[in-house]
């Protein structure tokens, strides 16, 4: 749904104050705040995700309400309740019912017999048009296998403004493309002073984008009574950065057979071994796992399962499960032992997953064509043009 006149919500009984919005701060009055006169009522605001509200009743019927400025998403497990709620909103406010979800914030939704596909075909095509690469030759992968970059001083500089613009455009494309974050993340490390080889890497990503315009995430249509397991995959590439020798960590969370959260990130410290790099990567993944678990518990009151993280390094698993016999790991920063506390407290379970099937590998390094295609299938990625 779309609100024709935004911010027209119900009156507030309590006093609520908010800070001044960015770019609208009053000069010489920066310390002042605004007092709200209107608010959204009848729903419980999610603590772990701003902009999401939930309403449930004794019969376990749930309505989830999500908004961004004047665009609203409404979903739930009872269609009649949703229709009733929409009618109530339209009686009080001037709104437009746009029907079934097709597009939201540049993300397109395609519903078929096999499930719901999230993709950004139009946005991906717009990127190619802006950089005059609509008719370029397509690439099979976003980066060459085992390719590494460095801040070389021997190469010619390129226009940093154009480079940053391309990086920003590709980063938004990562919202529905788990196959993009590693390549885009590596290229993002050189936005301060990009070189010719770095721009060539960006163009390789754009060529890959040309051949996969309609690709996205498929949420399969399943009959499991709403019971879905949250499963995390975590991996790390030891000393992946040639300049500072820091490792690259990656994780993917699967829910209902499809990825719902993923990340490719350089680790904040230098790891002294591959085991330590995997342990640090798993700790970063654990933080996201806790947030996802808390969010799901707010959205689905019956969700209270222990999250399993799958790691392809047995030594890292042993450190998290039995720290007493690993005194030689005392140099690892205390913040990364958060993983150990979660495991000992029973909030997380660690399991071994062989490297050949580790889907998070796609977020830590550039792999070969065969491995790349295999991992994409495991991530439930499909092309909208191939769905009926």
mmCIF file of C-alpha atoms in Angstrom:
data_model
loop_
_atom_site.group_PDB
_atom_site.id
_atom_site.type_symbol
_atom_site.label_atom_id
_atom_site.label_comp_id
_atom_site.label_asym_id
_atom_site.label_seq_id
_atom_site.Cartn_x
_atom_site.Cartn_y
_atom_site.Cartn_z
ATOM 1 C CA UNK A 1 0.000 0.000 0.000
ATOM 2 C CA UNK A 2 1.022 3.626 -0.478
ATOM 3 C CA UNK A 3 0.131 6.614 1.686
ATOM 4 C CA UNK A 4 -0.784 9.614 -0.467
ATOM 5 C CA UNK A 5 0.050 12.005 2.359
ATOM 6 C CA UNK A 6 2.787 10.568 4.552
ATOM 7 C CA UNK A 7 3.065 10.814 8.338
ATOM 8 C CA UNK A 8 -0.713 11.028 9.001
ATOM 9 C CA UNK A 9 -1.036 8.572 11.875
ATOM 10 C CA UNK A 10 -3.037 8.251 15.088
ATOM 11 C CA UNK A 11 -2.841 10.772 17.966
ATOM 12 C CA UNK A 12 -0.357 10.082 20.767
ATOM 13 C CA UNK A 13 -1.380 9.924 24.413
ATOM 14 C CA UNK A 14 2.206 9.837 25.675
ATOM 15 C CA UNK A 15 4.904 12.442 25.174
ATOM 16 C CA UNK A 16 7.395 11.243 22.558
ATOM 17 C CA UNK A 17 10.392 13.212 21.326
ATOM 18 C CA UNK A 18 12.724 12.560 18.391
ATOM 19 C CA UNK A 19 15.968 14.118 17.252
ATOM 20 C CA UNK A 20 16.128 16.517 14.333
ATOM 21 C CA UNK A 21 16.346 14.703 10.958
ATOM 22 C CA UNK A 22 19.654 14.787 9.102
ATOM 23 C CA UNK A 23 19.948 17.711 6.659
ATOM 24 C CA UNK A 24 17.093 19.486 8.501
ATOM 25 C CA UNK A 25 18.910 20.497 11.673
ATOM 26 C CA UNK A 26 18.121 24.069 12.762
ATOM 27 C CA UNK A 27 21.188 26.280 12.878
ATOM 28 C CA UNK A 28 22.284 27.291 16.388
ATOM 29 C CA UNK A 29 19.514 25.053 17.821
ATOM 30 C CA UNK A 30 21.140 21.663 17.280
ATOM 31 C CA UNK A 31 20.361 20.548 20.839
ATOM 32 C CA UNK A 32 16.579 20.832 20.379
ATOM 33 C CA UNK A 33 14.219 17.925 19.621
ATOM 34 C CA UNK A 34 10.792 17.514 18.035
ATOM 35 C CA UNK A 35 7.676 16.497 19.956
ATOM 36 C CA UNK A 36 5.583 13.950 18.068
ATOM 37 C CA UNK A 37 1.846 14.556 17.785
ATOM 38 C CA UNK A 38 0.903 11.460 15.779
ATOM 39 C CA UNK A 39 1.940 7.801 15.825
ATOM 40 C CA UNK A 40 1.090 4.328 14.566
ATOM 41 C CA UNK A 41 -1.105 2.529 17.078
ATOM 42 C CA UNK A 42 -2.530 -0.952 17.589
ATOM 43 C CA UNK A 43 0.755 -2.671 16.765
ATOM 44 C CA UNK A 44 3.806 -3.586 18.774
ATOM 45 C CA UNK A 45 6.993 -2.095 17.445
ATOM 46 C CA UNK A 46 9.844 -4.545 16.887
ATOM 47 C CA UNK A 47 12.752 -3.876 19.195
ATOM 48 C CA UNK A 48 15.318 -5.399 16.844
ATOM 49 C CA UNK A 49 14.146 -3.890 13.541
ATOM 50 C CA UNK A 50 12.880 -0.321 13.320
ATOM 51 C CA UNK A 51 10.069 0.194 10.853
ATOM 52 C CA UNK A 52 8.466 -3.202 11.528
ATOM 53 C CA UNK A 53 5.323 -3.624 13.645
ATOM 54 C CA UNK A 54 3.549 -6.821 14.689
ATOM 55 C CA UNK A 55 -0.008 -7.493 15.821
ATOM 56 C CA UNK A 56 -1.197 -10.884 17.060
ATOM 57 C CA UNK A 57 -4.288 -12.236 18.817
ATOM 58 C CA UNK A 58 -5.278 -15.239 20.931
ATOM 59 C CA UNK A 59 -5.981 -17.345 17.834
ATOM 60 C CA UNK A 60 -2.328 -16.888 16.771
ATOM 61 C CA UNK A 61 -3.299 -14.817 13.735
ATOM 62 C CA UNK A 62 -0.473 -12.411 12.980
ATOM 63 C CA UNK A 63 -0.237 -9.249 10.903
ATOM 64 C CA UNK A 64 3.215 -7.848 10.144
ATOM 65 C CA UNK A 65 3.365 -4.230 9.083
ATOM 66 C CA UNK A 66 6.530 -2.787 7.521
ATOM 67 C CA UNK A 67 6.968 0.719 6.172
ATOM 68 C CA UNK A 68 9.568 2.985 4.614
ATOM 69 C CA UNK A 69 8.494 6.657 4.453
ATOM 70 C CA UNK A 70 5.152 6.371 2.561
ATOM 71 C CA UNK A 71 5.477 2.806 1.234
ATOM 72 C CA UNK A 72 3.865 0.050 3.308
ATOM 73 C CA UNK A 73 4.117 -3.737 3.281
ATOM 74 C CA UNK A 74 1.426 -5.782 5.000
ATOM 75 C CA UNK A 75 1.561 -9.543 5.421
ATOM 76 C CA UNK A 76 0.312 -12.217 7.778
ATOM 77 C CA UNK A 77 -1.124 -15.704 8.073
ATOM 78 C CA UNK A 78 -4.805 -14.769 7.626
ATOM 79 C CA UNK A 79 -5.917 -13.085 4.386
ATOM 80 C CA UNK A 80 -9.277 -11.959 5.760
ATOM 81 C CA UNK A 81 -7.577 -10.150 8.654
ATOM 82 C CA UNK A 82 -5.215 -8.436 6.233
ATOM 83 C CA UNK A 83 -8.103 -7.283 4.025
ATOM 84 C CA UNK A 84 -9.956 -5.986 7.071
ATOM 85 C CA UNK A 85 -6.879 -4.103 8.275
ATOM 86 C CA UNK A 86 -6.389 -2.524 4.845
ATOM 87 C CA UNK A 87 -10.017 -1.380 4.785
ATOM 88 C CA UNK A 88 -9.643 0.220 8.220
ATOM 89 C CA UNK A 89 -6.541 2.084 7.115
ATOM 90 C CA UNK A 90 -8.207 3.365 3.948
ATOM 91 C CA UNK A 91 -11.213 4.603 5.942
ATOM 92 C CA UNK A 92 -9.024 6.766 8.172
ATOM 93 C CA UNK A 93 -6.296 7.822 5.738
ATOM 94 C CA UNK A 94 -6.061 8.573 2.052
ATOM 95 C CA UNK A 95 -4.208 5.516 0.785
ATOM 96 C CA UNK A 96 -3.856 3.397 -2.354
ATOM 97 C CA UNK A 97 -4.038 -0.392 -2.277
ATOM 98 C CA UNK A 98 -1.493 -1.587 -4.840
ATOM 99 C CA UNK A 99 -2.531 -5.226 -4.484
ATOM 100 C CA UNK A 100 -0.088 -8.113 -4.319
ATOM 101 C CA UNK A 101 3.538 -7.167 -3.785
ATOM 102 C CA UNK A 102 5.399 -6.644 -7.067
ATOM 103 C CA UNK A 103 8.036 -4.009 -6.322
ATOM 104 C CA UNK A 104 9.396 -2.405 -3.162
ATOM 105 C CA UNK A 105 12.401 -0.061 -2.930
ATOM 106 C CA UNK A 106 13.737 -1.240 -6.282
ATOM 107 C CA UNK A 107 13.375 -4.933 -5.415
ATOM 108 C CA UNK A 108 11.016 -6.846 -7.695
ATOM 109 C CA UNK A 109 8.906 -9.838 -6.612
ATOM 110 C CA UNK A 110 7.855 -12.583 -9.007
ATOM 111 C CA UNK A 111 5.390 -15.187 -7.774
ATOM 112 C CA UNK A 112 5.195 -18.556 -9.525
ATOM 113 C CA UNK A 113 4.220 -22.160 -8.822
ATOM 114 C CA UNK A 114 7.670 -22.947 -7.431
ATOM 115 C CA UNK A 115 7.804 -20.001 -5.036
ATOM 116 C CA UNK A 116 8.557 -16.299 -4.713
ATOM 117 C CA UNK A 117 11.591 -14.845 -6.479
ATOM 118 C CA UNK A 118 13.246 -11.615 -5.303
ATOM 119 C CA UNK A 119 15.299 -9.921 -8.023
ATOM 120 C CA UNK A 120 16.466 -6.490 -9.249
ATOM 121 C CA UNK A 121 16.448 -6.947 -13.015
ATOM 122 C CA UNK A 122 15.330 -3.409 -13.852
ATOM 123 C CA UNK A 123 17.849 -1.833 -11.474
ATOM 124 C CA UNK A 124 20.658 -4.074 -12.763
ATOM 125 C CA UNK A 125 19.837 -3.060 -16.337
ATOM 126 C CA UNK A 126 19.795 0.626 -15.373
ATOM 127 C CA UNK A 127 23.342 0.300 -14.013
ATOM 128 C CA UNK A 128 24.567 -1.060 -17.352
ATOM 129 C CA UNK A 129 22.819 1.741 -19.233
ATOM 130 C CA UNK A 130 24.368 4.449 -17.026
ATOM 131 C CA UNK A 131 27.887 3.186 -17.622
ATOM 132 C CA UNK A 132 27.283 2.441 -21.332
ATOM 133 C CA UNK A 133 27.796 -1.324 -20.950
ATOM 134 C CA UNK A 134 24.355 -2.543 -21.988
ATOM 135 C CA UNK A 135 25.816 -4.366 -24.994
ATOM 136 C CA UNK A 136 29.011 -5.670 -23.366
ATOM 137 C CA UNK A 137 30.063 -9.325 -23.467
ATOM 138 C CA UNK A 138 28.802 -11.295 -20.470
ATOM 139 C CA UNK A 139 31.176 -12.956 -17.982
ATOM 140 C CA UNK A 140 30.552 -16.315 -16.316
ATOM 141 C CA UNK A 141 31.734 -15.247 -12.837
ATOM 142 C CA UNK A 142 32.127 -11.831 -11.153
ATOM 143 C CA UNK A 143 35.874 -12.350 -10.637
ATOM 144 C CA UNK A 144 38.675 -14.559 -11.895
ATOM 145 C CA UNK A 145 39.523 -17.495 -9.633
ATOM 146 C CA UNK A 146 42.231 -16.803 -7.020
ATOM 147 C CA UNK A 147 42.459 -13.175 -8.100
ATOM 148 C CA UNK A 148 43.962 -10.774 -5.543
ATOM 149 C CA UNK A 149 44.388 -6.982 -5.549
ATOM 150 C CA UNK A 150 46.730 -4.570 -3.801
ATOM 151 C CA UNK A 151 47.322 -0.844 -3.487
ATOM 152 C CA UNK A 152 49.956 -0.870 -6.185
ATOM 153 C CA UNK A 153 51.763 2.430 -6.745
ATOM 154 C CA UNK A 154 52.993 1.427 -10.211
ATOM 155 C CA UNK A 155 49.598 1.585 -11.904
ATOM 156 C CA UNK A 156 47.809 4.559 -13.390
ATOM 157 C CA UNK A 157 45.075 6.209 -11.324
ATOM 158 C CA UNK A 158 41.464 6.314 -12.528
ATOM 159 C CA UNK A 159 38.629 8.750 -11.858
ATOM 160 C CA UNK A 160 37.671 8.137 -8.189
ATOM 161 C CA UNK A 161 34.238 9.786 -8.580
ATOM 162 C CA UNK A 162 33.177 7.391 -11.328
ATOM 163 C CA UNK A 163 34.663 4.458 -9.418
ATOM 164 C CA UNK A 164 32.762 5.290 -6.219
ATOM 165 C CA UNK A 165 29.532 5.766 -8.156
ATOM 166 C CA UNK A 166 29.842 2.282 -9.639
ATOM 167 C CA UNK A 167 30.649 0.792 -6.231
ATOM 168 C CA UNK A 168 27.585 2.434 -4.679
ATOM 169 C CA UNK A 169 25.315 1.159 -7.450
ATOM 170 C CA UNK A 170 26.634 -2.390 -7.180
ATOM 171 C CA UNK A 171 26.352 -2.397 -3.392
ATOM 172 C CA UNK A 172 22.595 -1.868 -3.587
ATOM 173 C CA UNK A 173 22.415 -4.748 -6.032
ATOM 174 C CA UNK A 174 23.863 -6.993 -3.299
ATOM 175 C CA UNK A 175 20.462 -6.876 -1.531
ATOM 176 C CA UNK A 176 19.209 -9.781 -3.654
ATOM 177 C CA UNK A 177 22.505 -11.163 -4.954
ATOM 178 C CA UNK A 178 24.680 -13.210 -2.541
ATOM 179 C CA UNK A 179 27.020 -13.799 -5.492
ATOM 180 C CA UNK A 180 28.049 -10.111 -5.557
ATOM 181 C CA UNK A 181 29.235 -9.105 -2.031
ATOM 182 C CA UNK A 182 32.750 -10.603 -2.158
ATOM 183 C CA UNK A 183 33.737 -9.087 -5.508
ATOM 184 C CA UNK A 184 32.130 -5.738 -4.715
ATOM 185 C CA UNK A 185 33.605 -5.773 -1.201
ATOM 186 C CA UNK A 186 37.132 -6.345 -2.493
ATOM 187 C CA UNK A 187 36.781 -3.519 -5.013
ATOM 188 C CA UNK A 188 35.407 -1.231 -2.272
ATOM 189 C CA UNK A 189 38.729 -1.365 -0.433
ATOM 190 C CA UNK A 190 40.311 0.866 -3.069
ATOM 191 C CA UNK A 191 37.793 3.710 -3.384
ATOM 192 C CA UNK A 192 40.281 6.196 -1.903
ATOM 193 C CA UNK A 193 42.740 5.856 -4.774
ATOM 194 C CA UNK A 194 41.558 3.355 -7.403
ATOM 195 C CA UNK A 195 43.899 2.024 -10.073
ATOM 196 C CA UNK A 196 43.379 0.673 -13.589
ATOM 197 C CA UNK A 197 43.267 -2.950 -12.379
ATOM 198 C CA UNK A 198 40.600 -2.074 -9.806
ATOM 199 C CA UNK A 199 38.387 -0.474 -12.463
ATOM 200 C CA UNK A 200 38.911 -3.547 -14.644
ATOM 201 C CA UNK A 201 37.604 -5.662 -11.748
ATOM 202 C CA UNK A 202 34.497 -3.465 -11.545
ATOM 203 C CA UNK A 203 33.899 -3.877 -15.258
ATOM 204 C CA UNK A 204 34.240 -7.654 -14.832
ATOM 205 C CA UNK A 205 31.443 -7.511 -12.230
ATOM 206 C CA UNK A 206 29.315 -5.450 -14.625
ATOM 207 C CA UNK A 207 29.894 -7.988 -17.392
ATOM 208 C CA UNK A 208 28.795 -10.743 -15.042
ATOM 209 C CA UNK A 209 25.765 -8.618 -14.203
ATOM 210 C CA UNK A 210 24.946 -8.441 -17.924
ATOM 211 C CA UNK A 211 24.672 -12.226 -18.134
ATOM 212 C CA UNK A 212 22.642 -12.615 -14.938
ATOM 213 C CA UNK A 213 20.202 -9.689 -15.064
ATOM 214 C CA UNK A 214 17.187 -11.717 -13.953
ATOM 215 C CA UNK A 215 18.894 -13.714 -11.220
ATOM 216 C CA UNK A 216 17.580 -13.506 -7.686
ATOM 217 C CA UNK A 217 16.663 -15.449 -4.569
ATOM 218 C CA UNK A 218 13.915 -18.032 -4.768
ATOM 219 C CA UNK A 219 11.871 -18.660 -1.630
ATOM 220 C CA UNK A 220 10.439 -22.092 -2.464
ATOM 221 C CA UNK A 221 6.786 -22.885 -1.949
ATOM 222 C CA UNK A 222 6.867 -25.595 0.723
ATOM 223 C CA UNK A 223 4.323 -27.313 2.899
ATOM 224 C CA UNK A 224 6.035 -27.481 6.269
ATOM 225 C CA UNK A 225 3.322 -25.946 8.475
ATOM 226 C CA UNK A 226 5.379 -22.783 8.835
ATOM 227 C CA UNK A 227 8.210 -24.613 10.619
ATOM 228 C CA UNK A 228 11.547 -23.405 9.296
ATOM 229 C CA UNK A 229 15.051 -23.905 10.628
ATOM 230 C CA UNK A 230 17.535 -21.047 10.802
ATOM 231 C CA UNK A 231 20.868 -22.383 9.613
ATOM 232 C CA UNK A 232 24.120 -20.435 9.357
ATOM 233 C CA UNK A 233 27.192 -21.145 7.231
ATOM 234 C CA UNK A 234 30.448 -19.397 8.086
ATOM 235 C CA UNK A 235 33.866 -19.436 6.418
ATOM 236 C CA UNK A 236 37.080 -17.441 6.297
ATOM 237 C CA UNK A 237 39.925 -16.962 3.819
ATOM 238 C CA UNK A 238 43.152 -16.695 5.825
ATOM 239 C CA UNK A 239 45.377 -13.700 5.003
ATOM 240 C CA UNK A 240 43.235 -12.844 1.993
ATOM 241 C CA UNK A 241 44.399 -9.218 1.794
ATOM 242 C CA UNK A 242 47.839 -8.809 0.211
ATOM 243 C CA UNK A 243 48.443 -5.399 1.805
ATOM 244 C CA UNK A 244 47.664 -5.925 5.501
ATOM 245 C CA UNK A 245 47.354 -9.759 5.553
ATOM 246 C CA UNK A 246 43.950 -9.648 7.211
ATOM 247 C CA UNK A 247 41.512 -12.454 6.478
ATOM 248 C CA UNK A 248 38.152 -12.182 4.755
ATOM 249 C CA UNK A 249 35.165 -13.622 6.639
ATOM 250 C CA UNK A 250 31.838 -14.567 5.131
ATOM 251 C CA UNK A 251 28.550 -15.966 6.356
ATOM 252 C CA UNK A 252 25.137 -16.942 4.985
ATOM 253 C CA UNK A 253 21.936 -17.677 6.907
ATOM 254 C CA UNK A 254 19.346 -19.947 5.322
ATOM 255 C CA UNK A 255 15.693 -19.931 6.402
ATOM 256 C CA UNK A 256 12.996 -21.934 4.690
ATOM 257 C CA UNK A 257 15.458 -23.136 2.052
ATOM 258 C CA UNK A 258 16.573 -19.642 0.966
ATOM 259 C CA UNK A 259 19.227 -17.152 2.116
ATOM 260 C CA UNK A 260 17.917 -14.280 4.243
ATOM 261 C CA UNK A 261 21.183 -12.706 5.438
ATOM 262 C CA UNK A 262 24.745 -12.743 4.140
ATOM 263 C CA UNK A 263 27.964 -10.790 4.536
ATOM 264 C CA UNK A 264 31.502 -10.608 3.172
ATOM 265 C CA UNK A 265 33.827 -8.616 5.409
ATOM 266 C CA UNK A 266 37.496 -8.149 6.143
ATOM 267 C CA UNK A 267 38.295 -9.266 9.678
ATOM 268 C CA UNK A 268 39.375 -6.428 12.004
ATOM 269 C CA UNK A 269 42.586 -8.130 13.204
ATOM 270 C CA UNK A 270 45.364 -10.239 11.677
ATOM 271 C CA UNK A 271 44.878 -13.948 12.378
ATOM 272 C CA UNK A 272 47.961 -16.058 13.138
ATOM 273 C CA UNK A 273 46.491 -19.246 11.660
ATOM 274 C CA UNK A 274 43.634 -20.476 9.522
ATOM 275 C CA UNK A 275 42.017 -21.882 12.664
ATOM 276 C CA UNK A 276 42.066 -18.463 14.311
ATOM 277 C CA UNK A 277 40.693 -16.820 11.161
ATOM 278 C CA UNK A 278 37.799 -19.304 11.109
ATOM 279 C CA UNK A 279 37.151 -18.736 14.821
ATOM 280 C CA UNK A 280 37.004 -14.951 14.383
ATOM 281 C CA UNK A 281 34.740 -15.330 11.340
ATOM 282 C CA UNK A 282 32.403 -17.612 13.291
ATOM 283 C CA UNK A 283 32.276 -15.066 16.118
ATOM 284 C CA UNK A 284 31.215 -12.314 13.702
ATOM 285 C CA UNK A 285 28.600 -14.692 12.327
ATOM 286 C CA UNK A 286 27.356 -15.430 15.868
ATOM 287 C CA UNK A 287 26.495 -11.762 16.430
ATOM 288 C CA UNK A 288 24.238 -11.799 13.363
ATOM 289 C CA UNK A 289 22.752 -15.118 14.463
ATOM 290 C CA UNK A 290 21.634 -13.655 17.782
ATOM 291 C CA UNK A 291 20.030 -10.657 16.074
ATOM 292 C CA UNK A 292 18.177 -12.865 13.581
ATOM 293 C CA UNK A 293 16.965 -15.161 16.344
ATOM 294 C CA UNK A 294 15.651 -12.234 18.381
ATOM 295 C CA UNK A 295 13.916 -10.746 15.332
ATOM 296 C CA UNK A 296 12.266 -14.038 14.415
ATOM 297 C CA UNK A 297 11.066 -14.478 17.989
ATOM 298 C CA UNK A 298 9.364 -11.079 17.719
ATOM 299 C CA UNK A 299 7.752 -11.881 14.377
ATOM 300 C CA UNK A 300 6.882 -15.499 15.157
ATOM 301 C CA UNK A 301 6.211 -16.035 18.851
ATOM 302 C CA UNK A 302 6.534 -19.813 18.470
ATOM 303 C CA UNK A 303 10.100 -19.558 17.125
ATOM 304 C CA UNK A 304 12.524 -20.552 19.864
ATOM 305 C CA UNK A 305 14.941 -22.974 18.242
ATOM 306 C CA UNK A 306 18.679 -23.144 18.777
ATOM 307 C CA UNK A 307 20.619 -21.832 15.782
ATOM 308 C CA UNK A 308 23.203 -24.087 14.168
ATOM 309 C CA UNK A 309 26.363 -22.621 12.643
ATOM 310 C CA UNK A 310 28.232 -24.833 10.186
ATOM 311 C CA UNK A 311 32.012 -24.362 10.106
ATOM 312 C CA UNK A 312 34.532 -26.190 7.921
ATOM 313 C CA UNK A 313 37.365 -26.052 10.494
ATOM 314 C CA UNK A 314 37.290 -28.668 13.265
ATOM 315 C CA UNK A 315 39.938 -26.895 15.369
ATOM 316 C CA UNK A 316 37.848 -23.714 15.517
ATOM 317 C CA UNK A 317 34.875 -25.782 16.685
ATOM 318 C CA UNK A 318 36.986 -27.373 19.438
ATOM 319 C CA UNK A 319 38.134 -23.969 20.706
ATOM 320 C CA UNK A 320 34.524 -22.801 21.011
ATOM 321 C CA UNK A 321 33.342 -25.985 22.703
ATOM 322 C CA UNK A 322 36.291 -26.756 24.981
ATOM 323 C CA UNK A 323 38.393 -23.651 25.697
ATOM 324 C CA UNK A 324 40.161 -25.122 28.742
ATOM 325 C CA UNK A 325 42.628 -27.194 26.714
ATOM 326 C CA UNK A 326 43.445 -24.344 24.369
ATOM 327 C CA UNK A 327 45.552 -22.041 26.477
ATOM 328 C CA UNK A 328 47.723 -21.183 23.474
ATOM 329 C CA UNK A 329 44.768 -19.218 22.100
ATOM 330 C CA UNK A 330 44.876 -16.655 24.909
ATOM 331 C CA UNK A 331 46.096 -13.965 22.511
ATOM 332 C CA UNK A 332 42.732 -13.938 20.693
ATOM 333 C CA UNK A 333 40.869 -10.754 21.576
ATOM 334 C CA UNK A 334 38.177 -11.174 24.223
ATOM 335 C CA UNK A 335 35.391 -9.846 21.976
ATOM 336 C CA UNK A 336 35.710 -12.856 19.702
ATOM 337 C CA UNK A 337 35.118 -15.246 22.612
ATOM 338 C CA UNK A 338 31.485 -14.126 22.494
ATOM 339 C CA UNK A 339 31.044 -17.189 20.289
ATOM 340 C CA UNK A 340 32.305 -19.406 23.107
ATOM 341 C CA UNK A 341 29.806 -17.931 25.577
ATOM 342 C CA UNK A 342 26.886 -18.509 23.211
ATOM 343 C CA UNK A 343 27.898 -22.122 22.630
ATOM 344 C CA UNK A 344 28.385 -22.868 26.337
ATOM 345 C CA UNK A 345 25.059 -21.161 27.105
ATOM 346 C CA UNK A 346 23.204 -23.390 24.643
ATOM 347 C CA UNK A 347 22.090 -20.548 22.361
ATOM 348 C CA UNK A 348 24.208 -21.745 19.447
ATOM 349 C CA UNK A 349 25.288 -25.108 18.140
ATOM 350 C CA UNK A 350 28.414 -25.565 16.055
ATOM 351 C CA UNK A 351 28.624 -28.284 13.442
ATOM 352 C CA UNK A 352 31.217 -29.355 10.904
ATOM 353 C CA UNK A 353 30.493 -28.876 7.215
ATOM 354 C CA UNK A 354 32.959 -30.010 4.574
ATOM 355 C CA UNK A 355 34.677 -27.300 2.560
ATOM 356 C CA UNK A 356 33.410 -28.588 -0.794
ATOM 357 C CA UNK A 357 29.805 -27.801 0.175
ATOM 358 C CA UNK A 358 30.452 -24.660 2.231
ATOM 359 C CA UNK A 359 28.214 -22.025 0.605
ATOM 360 C CA UNK A 360 29.871 -19.227 2.599
ATOM 361 C CA UNK A 361 33.021 -19.946 0.576
ATOM 362 C CA UNK A 362 31.445 -17.807 -2.140
ATOM 363 C CA UNK A 363 31.776 -14.790 0.187
ATOM 364 C CA UNK A 364 35.442 -15.218 1.099
ATOM 365 C CA UNK A 365 37.289 -15.820 -2.160
ATOM 366 C CA UNK A 366 36.991 -15.949 -5.945
ATOM 367 C CA UNK A 367 36.334 -19.586 -6.863
ATOM 368 C CA UNK A 368 36.431 -21.542 -10.109
ATOM 369 C CA UNK A 369 33.506 -21.626 -12.545
ATOM 370 C CA UNK A 370 32.406 -25.137 -11.536
ATOM 371 C CA UNK A 371 32.438 -24.397 -7.806
ATOM 372 C CA UNK A 372 30.713 -21.064 -8.386
ATOM 373 C CA UNK A 373 27.772 -22.622 -10.246
ATOM 374 C CA UNK A 374 27.422 -25.376 -7.637
ATOM 375 C CA UNK A 375 27.293 -22.929 -4.738
ATOM 376 C CA UNK A 376 24.761 -20.711 -6.527
ATOM 377 C CA UNK A 377 22.367 -23.644 -6.775
ATOM 378 C CA UNK A 378 22.845 -24.320 -3.061
ATOM 379 C CA UNK A 379 21.932 -20.684 -2.361
ATOM 380 C CA UNK A 380 18.549 -21.108 -4.100
ATOM 381 C CA UNK A 381 19.406 -18.589 -6.814
ATOM 382 C CA UNK A 382 17.282 -18.729 -9.958
ATOM 383 C CA UNK A 383 16.627 -16.612 -13.049
ATOM 384 C CA UNK A 384 13.211 -14.973 -13.326
ATOM 385 C CA UNK A 385 13.213 -15.633 -17.078
ATOM 386 C CA UNK A 386 13.326 -19.395 -16.427
ATOM 387 C CA UNK A 387 10.372 -19.491 -14.032
ATOM 388 C CA UNK A 388 6.782 -20.082 -15.075
#
